Amino acid sequence: MKFALTSLALGLLVLSGCATPPPPVAPDAALEKLDAAIAAQPDSAELRARRGHRHAELAHVGPAMADLDAAVALDPNNPTARKFRALLLHGAGRQAEARADIDEAVRLRPDDIRAVSARCVIRVAQERTEAGLEDCRRAQQLDGLKAVALSATAQAQLLLGRPREALAGFDAVLAVQPNFMRALYGRGVARQALGDGAGRDDVAEALRRLPGAAAEFLPASAS
């Protein structure tokens, strides 16, 4: 029932027209720099992982996954590749694969706030219990951008069917990091789950400013 609420909320985004097909790959300064760097260092797993993540931020899911798969093939022990592929797999609803990647990313770099925060969300999505929140609590104690850990906590609350708690969490993130577009997207989902149609505006603005803002959220088809 709790997960049904989240799926319903995300489904509403699709039905309302806020979710749009991924755009074609367009010129991007960061991608162009990464293309040049990879041309010079074609066997760099780190560079391919970073290009894959940039593709994901632009909602270029196919190229993103291709780069991240290539990065892991080049170096299975690259924590950046494992972390970013786990996030993309989670957004695709492939939780078992996402969990394997994120567990490896945390093993390789246990104090990476982004990886530990991501494991919180992925564990909650896979296990459907509060156990994963322990990773969110640990992430909040690590060095790094605290908004990452706080936003992950709010996302986990959303997955647990607690949109009110999720909304409070996303609001707290945006109060200190107003340009954190994944939190703005999450707030839009939470607001819609609570019956607030203005959440569509949050979602639309988040996707306008960061086309891949939804990439790390569980798809509506997951249950």
PDB file of C-alpha atoms in Angstrom:
ATOM      1  CA  MET A   1       0.000   0.000   0.000  1.00  0.00           C
ATOM      2  CA  LYS A   2       2.795   2.416   0.882  1.00  0.00           C
ATOM      3  CA  PHE A   3       4.583   1.745  -2.362  1.00  0.00           C
ATOM      4  CA  ALA A   4       1.299   1.971  -4.251  1.00  0.00           C
ATOM      5  CA  LEU A   5       0.992   5.562  -3.022  1.00  0.00           C
ATOM      6  CA  THR A   6       4.392   6.437  -4.424  1.00  0.00           C
ATOM      7  CA  SER A   7       3.664   4.696  -7.708  1.00  0.00           C
ATOM      8  CA  LEU A   8       0.334   6.521  -7.955  1.00  0.00           C
ATOM      9  CA  ALA A   9       2.028   9.853  -7.340  1.00  0.00           C
ATOM     10  CA  LEU A  10       4.614   9.202 -10.008  1.00  0.00           C
ATOM     11  CA  GLY A  11       1.944   7.883 -12.342  1.00  0.00           C
ATOM     12  CA  LEU A  12       0.073  11.163 -11.997  1.00  0.00           C
ATOM     13  CA  LEU A  13       3.132  12.957 -13.333  1.00  0.00           C
ATOM     14  CA  VAL A  14       3.018  10.858 -16.470  1.00  0.00           C
ATOM     15  CA  LEU A  15      -0.714  11.300 -16.949  1.00  0.00           C
ATOM     16  CA  SER A  16      -0.470  15.052 -16.422  1.00  0.00           C
ATOM     17  CA  GLY A  17       2.105  15.377 -19.163  1.00  0.00           C
ATOM     18  CA  CYS A  18       4.946  16.481 -16.877  1.00  0.00           C
ATOM     19  CA  ALA A  19       7.042  13.458 -17.778  1.00  0.00           C
ATOM     20  CA  THR A  20       8.437  13.861 -21.291  1.00  0.00           C
ATOM     21  CA  PRO A  21      10.424  11.513 -23.521  1.00  0.00           C
ATOM     22  CA  PRO A  22      14.201  11.857 -23.193  1.00  0.00           C
ATOM     23  CA  PRO A  23      15.496  14.564 -25.543  1.00  0.00           C
ATOM     24  CA  PRO A  24      17.992  13.739 -28.288  1.00  0.00           C
ATOM     25  CA  VAL A  25      21.641  14.238 -27.458  1.00  0.00           C
ATOM     26  CA  ALA A  26      22.358  17.948 -27.941  1.00  0.00           C
ATOM     27  CA  PRO A  27      25.640  19.895 -27.815  1.00  0.00           C
ATOM     28  CA  ASP A  28      26.811  20.401 -24.248  1.00  0.00           C
ATOM     29  CA  ALA A  29      30.075  22.046 -23.179  1.00  0.00           C
ATOM     30  CA  ALA A  30      30.739  19.518 -20.410  1.00  0.00           C
ATOM     31  CA  LEU A  31      30.115  16.596 -22.762  1.00  0.00           C
ATOM     32  CA  GLU A  32      32.372  18.094 -25.387  1.00  0.00           C
ATOM     33  CA  LYS A  33      35.216  18.403 -22.874  1.00  0.00           C
ATOM     34  CA  LEU A  34      34.687  14.822 -21.746  1.00  0.00           C
ATOM     35  CA  ASP A  35      34.573  13.622 -25.354  1.00  0.00           C
ATOM     36  CA  ALA A  36      37.942  15.253 -25.961  1.00  0.00           C
ATOM     37  CA  ALA A  37      39.411  13.812 -22.769  1.00  0.00           C
ATOM     38  CA  ILE A  38      38.182  10.312 -23.622  1.00  0.00           C
ATOM     39  CA  ALA A  39      39.604  10.593 -27.127  1.00  0.00           C
ATOM     40  CA  ALA A  40      42.966  11.203 -25.490  1.00  0.00           C
ATOM     41  CA  GLN A  41      42.497   8.551 -22.787  1.00  0.00           C
ATOM     42  CA  PRO A  42      40.109   5.927 -24.223  1.00  0.00           C
ATOM     43  CA  ASP A  43      40.805   3.409 -21.444  1.00  0.00           C
ATOM     44  CA  SER A  44      39.911   5.760 -18.565  1.00  0.00           C
ATOM     45  CA  ALA A  45      37.019   4.276 -16.595  1.00  0.00           C
ATOM     46  CA  GLU A  46      36.779   7.458 -14.525  1.00  0.00           C
ATOM     47  CA  LEU A  47      36.282   9.683 -17.552  1.00  0.00           C
ATOM     48  CA  ARG A  48      33.678   7.360 -19.060  1.00  0.00           C
ATOM     49  CA  ALA A  49      31.841   7.220 -15.728  1.00  0.00           C
ATOM     50  CA  ARG A  50      31.758  10.995 -15.519  1.00  0.00           C
ATOM     51  CA  ARG A  51      30.529  11.302 -19.092  1.00  0.00           C
ATOM     52  CA  GLY A  52      27.843   8.732 -18.337  1.00  0.00           C
ATOM     53  CA  HIS A  53      26.724  10.756 -15.346  1.00  0.00           C
ATOM     54  CA  ARG A  54      26.606  13.926 -17.419  1.00  0.00           C
ATOM     55  CA  HIS A  55      24.453  12.126 -19.992  1.00  0.00           C
ATOM     56  CA  ALA A  56      22.143  11.058 -17.162  1.00  0.00           C
ATOM     57  CA  GLU A  57      21.844  14.652 -15.952  1.00  0.00           C
ATOM     58  CA  LEU A  58      20.727  15.590 -19.456  1.00  0.00           C
ATOM     59  CA  ALA A  59      18.233  12.678 -19.562  1.00  0.00           C
ATOM     60  CA  HIS A  60      20.243  10.861 -22.253  1.00  0.00           C
ATOM     61  CA  VAL A  61      19.579   7.494 -20.632  1.00  0.00           C
ATOM     62  CA  GLY A  62      20.845   5.253 -23.429  1.00  0.00           C
ATOM     63  CA  PRO A  63      24.233   6.967 -23.840  1.00  0.00           C
ATOM     64  CA  ALA A  64      24.523   7.233 -20.064  1.00  0.00           C
ATOM     65  CA  MET A  65      24.093   3.505 -19.534  1.00  0.00           C
ATOM     66  CA  ALA A  66      26.418   2.690 -22.417  1.00  0.00           C
ATOM     67  CA  ASP A  67      29.188   4.809 -20.916  1.00  0.00           C
ATOM     68  CA  LEU A  68      28.662   3.451 -17.412  1.00  0.00           C
ATOM     69  CA  ASP A  69      28.647  -0.150 -18.623  1.00  0.00           C
ATOM     70  CA  ALA A  70      31.868   0.555 -20.509  1.00  0.00           C
ATOM     71  CA  ALA A  71      33.415   2.164 -17.432  1.00  0.00           C
ATOM     72  CA  VAL A  72      32.653  -0.856 -15.250  1.00  0.00           C
ATOM     73  CA  ALA A  73      34.002  -3.178 -17.941  1.00  0.00           C
ATOM     74  CA  LEU A  74      37.219  -1.163 -18.074  1.00  0.00           C
ATOM     75  CA  ASP A  75      37.603  -1.152 -14.285  1.00  0.00           C
ATOM     76  CA  PRO A  76      35.158  -3.111 -12.104  1.00  0.00           C
ATOM     77  CA  ASN A  77      36.759  -1.501  -9.042  1.00  0.00           C
ATOM     78  CA  ASN A  78      36.054   2.073 -10.073  1.00  0.00           C
ATOM     79  CA  PRO A  79      33.736   3.456  -7.365  1.00  0.00           C
ATOM     80  CA  THR A  80      32.527   6.365  -9.512  1.00  0.00           C
ATOM     81  CA  ALA A  81      31.339   4.028 -12.249  1.00  0.00           C
ATOM     82  CA  ARG A  82      29.636   1.711  -9.765  1.00  0.00           C
ATOM     83  CA  LYS A  83      27.916   4.573  -7.957  1.00  0.00           C
ATOM     84  CA  PHE A  84      26.551   6.335 -11.010  1.00  0.00           C
ATOM     85  CA  ARG A  85      25.454   3.096 -12.680  1.00  0.00           C
ATOM     86  CA  ALA A  86      23.655   2.072  -9.492  1.00  0.00           C
ATOM     87  CA  LEU A  87      21.711   5.340  -9.509  1.00  0.00           C
ATOM     88  CA  LEU A  88      20.704   4.872 -13.135  1.00  0.00           C
ATOM     89  CA  LEU A  89      19.711   1.235 -12.578  1.00  0.00           C
ATOM     90  CA  HIS A  90      17.616   2.270  -9.583  1.00  0.00           C
ATOM     91  CA  GLY A  91      15.817   4.873 -11.698  1.00  0.00           C
ATOM     92  CA  ALA A  92      15.090   2.132 -14.238  1.00  0.00           C
ATOM     93  CA  GLY A  93      13.556  -0.051 -11.532  1.00  0.00           C
ATOM     94  CA  ARG A  94      16.369  -2.650 -11.711  1.00  0.00           C
ATOM     95  CA  GLN A  95      16.827  -2.845  -7.959  1.00  0.00           C
ATOM     96  CA  ALA A  96      18.846  -6.058  -7.617  1.00  0.00           C
ATOM     97  CA  GLU A  97      21.462  -4.803 -10.075  1.00  0.00           C
ATOM     98  CA  ALA A  98      21.444  -1.361  -8.492  1.00  0.00           C
ATOM     99  CA  ARG A  99      21.995  -2.879  -5.046  1.00  0.00           C
ATOM    100  CA  ALA A 100      24.953  -4.937  -6.243  1.00  0.00           C
ATOM    101  CA  ASP A 101      26.592  -1.872  -7.775  1.00  0.00           C
ATOM    102  CA  ILE A 102      25.973   0.465  -4.847  1.00  0.00           C
ATOM    103  CA  ASP A 103      27.184  -2.089  -2.297  1.00  0.00           C
ATOM    104  CA  GLU A 104      30.405  -2.338  -4.289  1.00  0.00           C
ATOM    105  CA  ALA A 105      30.696   1.457  -4.555  1.00  0.00           C
ATOM    106  CA  VAL A 106      30.363   1.833  -0.781  1.00  0.00           C
ATOM    107  CA  ARG A 107      32.837  -0.985  -0.180  1.00  0.00           C
ATOM    108  CA  LEU A 108      35.367   0.744  -2.408  1.00  0.00           C
ATOM    109  CA  ARG A 109      34.783   4.213  -0.969  1.00  0.00           C
ATOM    110  CA  PRO A 110      32.951   3.915   2.378  1.00  0.00           C
ATOM    111  CA  ASP A 111      33.046   7.634   3.202  1.00  0.00           C
ATOM    112  CA  ASP A 112      31.526   8.865  -0.065  1.00  0.00           C
ATOM    113  CA  ILE A 113      28.411  10.752   1.054  1.00  0.00           C
ATOM    114  CA  ARG A 114      26.796  10.391  -2.375  1.00  0.00           C
ATOM    115  CA  ALA A 115      27.290   6.624  -2.467  1.00  0.00           C
ATOM    116  CA  VAL A 116      26.101   6.032   1.104  1.00  0.00           C
ATOM    117  CA  SER A 117      23.067   8.271   0.504  1.00  0.00           C
ATOM    118  CA  ALA A 118      22.266   6.386  -2.689  1.00  0.00           C
ATOM    119  CA  ARG A 119      22.476   3.058  -0.892  1.00  0.00           C
ATOM    120  CA  CYS A 120      19.903   4.331   1.596  1.00  0.00           C
ATOM    121  CA  VAL A 121      17.410   4.972  -1.200  1.00  0.00           C
ATOM    122  CA  ILE A 122      18.220   1.769  -3.078  1.00  0.00           C
ATOM    123  CA  ARG A 123      17.916  -0.366   0.063  1.00  0.00           C
ATOM    124  CA  VAL A 124      14.530   1.135   0.900  1.00  0.00           C
ATOM    125  CA  ALA A 125      13.357   0.567  -2.665  1.00  0.00           C
ATOM    126  CA  GLN A 126      14.534  -3.043  -2.673  1.00  0.00           C
ATOM    127  CA  GLU A 127      13.717  -4.095   0.893  1.00  0.00           C
ATOM    128  CA  ARG A 128      10.607  -1.947   1.386  1.00  0.00           C
ATOM    129  CA  THR A 129      11.478  -1.428   5.039  1.00  0.00           C
ATOM    130  CA  GLU A 130      13.043   1.291   7.174  1.00  0.00           C
ATOM    131  CA  ALA A 131      16.329  -0.598   7.491  1.00  0.00           C
ATOM    132  CA  GLY A 132      17.912   1.391   4.691  1.00  0.00           C
ATOM    133  CA  LEU A 133      17.426   4.616   6.635  1.00  0.00           C
ATOM    134  CA  GLU A 134      20.463   3.688   8.695  1.00  0.00           C
ATOM    135  CA  ASP A 135      22.563   4.529   5.626  1.00  0.00           C
ATOM    136  CA  CYS A 136      20.862   7.930   5.399  1.00  0.00           C
ATOM    137  CA  ARG A 137      21.661   8.600   9.039  1.00  0.00           C
ATOM    138  CA  ARG A 138      25.276   7.603   8.485  1.00  0.00           C
ATOM    139  CA  ALA A 139      25.504   9.739   5.361  1.00  0.00           C
ATOM    140  CA  GLN A 140      24.439  12.787   7.346  1.00  0.00           C
ATOM    141  CA  GLN A 141      27.519  12.321   9.535  1.00  0.00           C
ATOM    142  CA  LEU A 142      29.962  12.204   6.605  1.00  0.00           C
ATOM    143  CA  ASP A 143      31.908  15.069   5.083  1.00  0.00           C
ATOM    144  CA  GLY A 144      30.396  16.522   1.945  1.00  0.00           C
ATOM    145  CA  LEU A 145      27.275  18.300   0.783  1.00  0.00           C
ATOM    146  CA  LYS A 146      24.693  17.596   3.495  1.00  0.00           C
ATOM    147  CA  ALA A 147      21.864  18.361   1.092  1.00  0.00           C
ATOM    148  CA  VAL A 148      22.686  15.104  -0.702  1.00  0.00           C
ATOM    149  CA  ALA A 149      22.061  13.039   2.433  1.00  0.00           C
ATOM    150  CA  LEU A 150      18.981  15.033   3.449  1.00  0.00           C
ATOM    151  CA  SER A 151      17.448  14.752  -0.009  1.00  0.00           C
ATOM    152  CA  ALA A 152      18.087  10.990  -0.017  1.00  0.00           C
ATOM    153  CA  THR A 153      16.338  10.729   3.344  1.00  0.00           C
ATOM    154  CA  ALA A 154      13.324  12.558   1.948  1.00  0.00           C
ATOM    155  CA  GLN A 155      13.336  10.326  -1.125  1.00  0.00           C
ATOM    156  CA  ALA A 156      13.407   7.251   1.093  1.00  0.00           C
ATOM    157  CA  GLN A 157      10.430   8.600   3.050  1.00  0.00           C
ATOM    158  CA  LEU A 158       8.590   9.016  -0.237  1.00  0.00           C
ATOM    159  CA  LEU A 159       9.311   5.392  -1.107  1.00  0.00           C
ATOM    160  CA  LEU A 160       7.986   4.333   2.303  1.00  0.00           C
ATOM    161  CA  GLY A 161       4.676   6.013   1.507  1.00  0.00           C
ATOM    162  CA  ARG A 162       5.221   9.041   3.753  1.00  0.00           C
ATOM    163  CA  PRO A 163       4.746  12.014   1.449  1.00  0.00           C
ATOM    164  CA  ARG A 164       4.235  14.483   4.306  1.00  0.00           C
ATOM    165  CA  GLU A 165       7.588  13.606   5.881  1.00  0.00           C
ATOM    166  CA  ALA A 166       9.181  13.592   2.422  1.00  0.00           C
ATOM    167  CA  LEU A 167       7.785  17.052   1.684  1.00  0.00           C
ATOM    168  CA  ALA A 168       9.207  18.429   4.926  1.00  0.00           C
ATOM    169  CA  GLY A 169      12.585  16.923   4.058  1.00  0.00           C
ATOM    170  CA  PHE A 170      12.691  18.290   0.523  1.00  0.00           C
ATOM    171  CA  ASP A 171      11.596  21.721   1.810  1.00  0.00           C
ATOM    172  CA  ALA A 172      14.486  21.656   4.291  1.00  0.00           C
ATOM    173  CA  VAL A 173      16.957  20.880   1.509  1.00  0.00           C
ATOM    174  CA  LEU A 174      15.634  23.622  -0.746  1.00  0.00           C
ATOM    175  CA  ALA A 175      15.751  26.146   2.093  1.00  0.00           C
ATOM    176  CA  VAL A 176      19.549  25.872   2.123  1.00  0.00           C
ATOM    177  CA  GLN A 177      20.183  24.662  -1.446  1.00  0.00           C
ATOM    178  CA  PRO A 178      17.479  26.245  -3.658  1.00  0.00           C
ATOM    179  CA  ASN A 179      19.199  25.040  -6.831  1.00  0.00           C
ATOM    180  CA  PHE A 180      19.107  21.363  -5.827  1.00  0.00           C
ATOM    181  CA  MET A 181      16.876  20.233  -8.668  1.00  0.00           C
ATOM    182  CA  ARG A 182      16.475  16.609  -7.582  1.00  0.00           C
ATOM    183  CA  ALA A 183      15.019  17.897  -4.320  1.00  0.00           C
ATOM    184  CA  LEU A 184      12.687  20.215  -6.238  1.00  0.00           C
ATOM    185  CA  TYR A 185      11.542  17.288  -8.370  1.00  0.00           C
ATOM    186  CA  GLY A 186      11.017  15.172  -5.258  1.00  0.00           C
ATOM    187  CA  ARG A 187       9.048  17.957  -3.612  1.00  0.00           C
ATOM    188  CA  GLY A 188       6.799  18.078  -6.648  1.00  0.00           C
ATOM    189  CA  VAL A 189       6.138  14.348  -6.400  1.00  0.00           C
ATOM    190  CA  ALA A 190       5.441  14.615  -2.669  1.00  0.00           C
ATOM    191  CA  ARG A 191       3.089  17.562  -3.138  1.00  0.00           C
ATOM    192  CA  GLN A 192       1.123  15.729  -5.801  1.00  0.00           C
ATOM    193  CA  ALA A 193       0.878  12.646  -3.581  1.00  0.00           C
ATOM    194  CA  LEU A 194      -0.715  14.915  -0.975  1.00  0.00           C
ATOM    195  CA  GLY A 195      -3.220  16.218  -3.500  1.00  0.00           C
ATOM    196  CA  ASP A 196      -1.476  19.525  -4.176  1.00  0.00           C
ATOM    197  CA  GLY A 197      -1.619  20.119  -7.922  1.00  0.00           C
ATOM    198  CA  ALA A 198       1.036  22.841  -7.624  1.00  0.00           C
ATOM    199  CA  GLY A 199       3.528  20.003  -7.379  1.00  0.00           C
ATOM    200  CA  ARG A 200       3.343  19.843 -11.171  1.00  0.00           C
ATOM    201  CA  ASP A 201       5.029  23.250 -11.281  1.00  0.00           C
ATOM    202  CA  ASP A 202       7.904  21.959  -9.136  1.00  0.00           C
ATOM    203  CA  VAL A 203       8.336  18.955 -11.397  1.00  0.00           C
ATOM    204  CA  ALA A 204       8.212  21.013 -14.575  1.00  0.00           C
ATOM    205  CA  GLU A 205      10.732  23.553 -13.263  1.00  0.00           C
ATOM    206  CA  ALA A 206      13.095  20.828 -12.047  1.00  0.00           C
ATOM    207  CA  LEU A 207      13.019  19.090 -15.431  1.00  0.00           C
ATOM    208  CA  ARG A 208      13.464  22.383 -17.258  1.00  0.00           C
ATOM    209  CA  ARG A 209      16.600  23.204 -15.295  1.00  0.00           C
ATOM    210  CA  LEU A 210      17.951  19.649 -14.974  1.00  0.00           C
ATOM    211  CA  PRO A 211      16.382  17.351 -17.584  1.00  0.00           C
ATOM    212  CA  GLY A 212      17.612  14.260 -15.747  1.00  0.00           C
ATOM    213  CA  ALA A 213      16.214  15.292 -12.352  1.00  0.00           C
ATOM    214  CA  ALA A 214      13.845  12.309 -12.424  1.00  0.00           C
ATOM    215  CA  ALA A 215      16.509   9.775 -13.418  1.00  0.00           C
ATOM    216  CA  GLU A 216      17.200   8.660  -9.832  1.00  0.00           C
ATOM    217  CA  PHE A 217      13.545   8.288  -8.830  1.00  0.00           C
ATOM    218  CA  LEU A 218      11.728   4.980  -8.928  1.00  0.00           C
ATOM    219  CA  PRO A 219       9.600   4.771 -12.099  1.00  0.00           C
ATOM    220  CA  ALA A 220       5.833   4.724 -11.863  1.00  0.00           C
ATOM    221  CA  SER A 221       5.760   1.153 -13.202  1.00  0.00           C
ATOM    222  CA  ALA A 222       7.663  -0.171 -10.164  1.00  0.00           C
ATOM    223  CA  SER A 223       5.559  -1.560  -7.345  1.00  0.00           C
TER     224      SER A 223
END
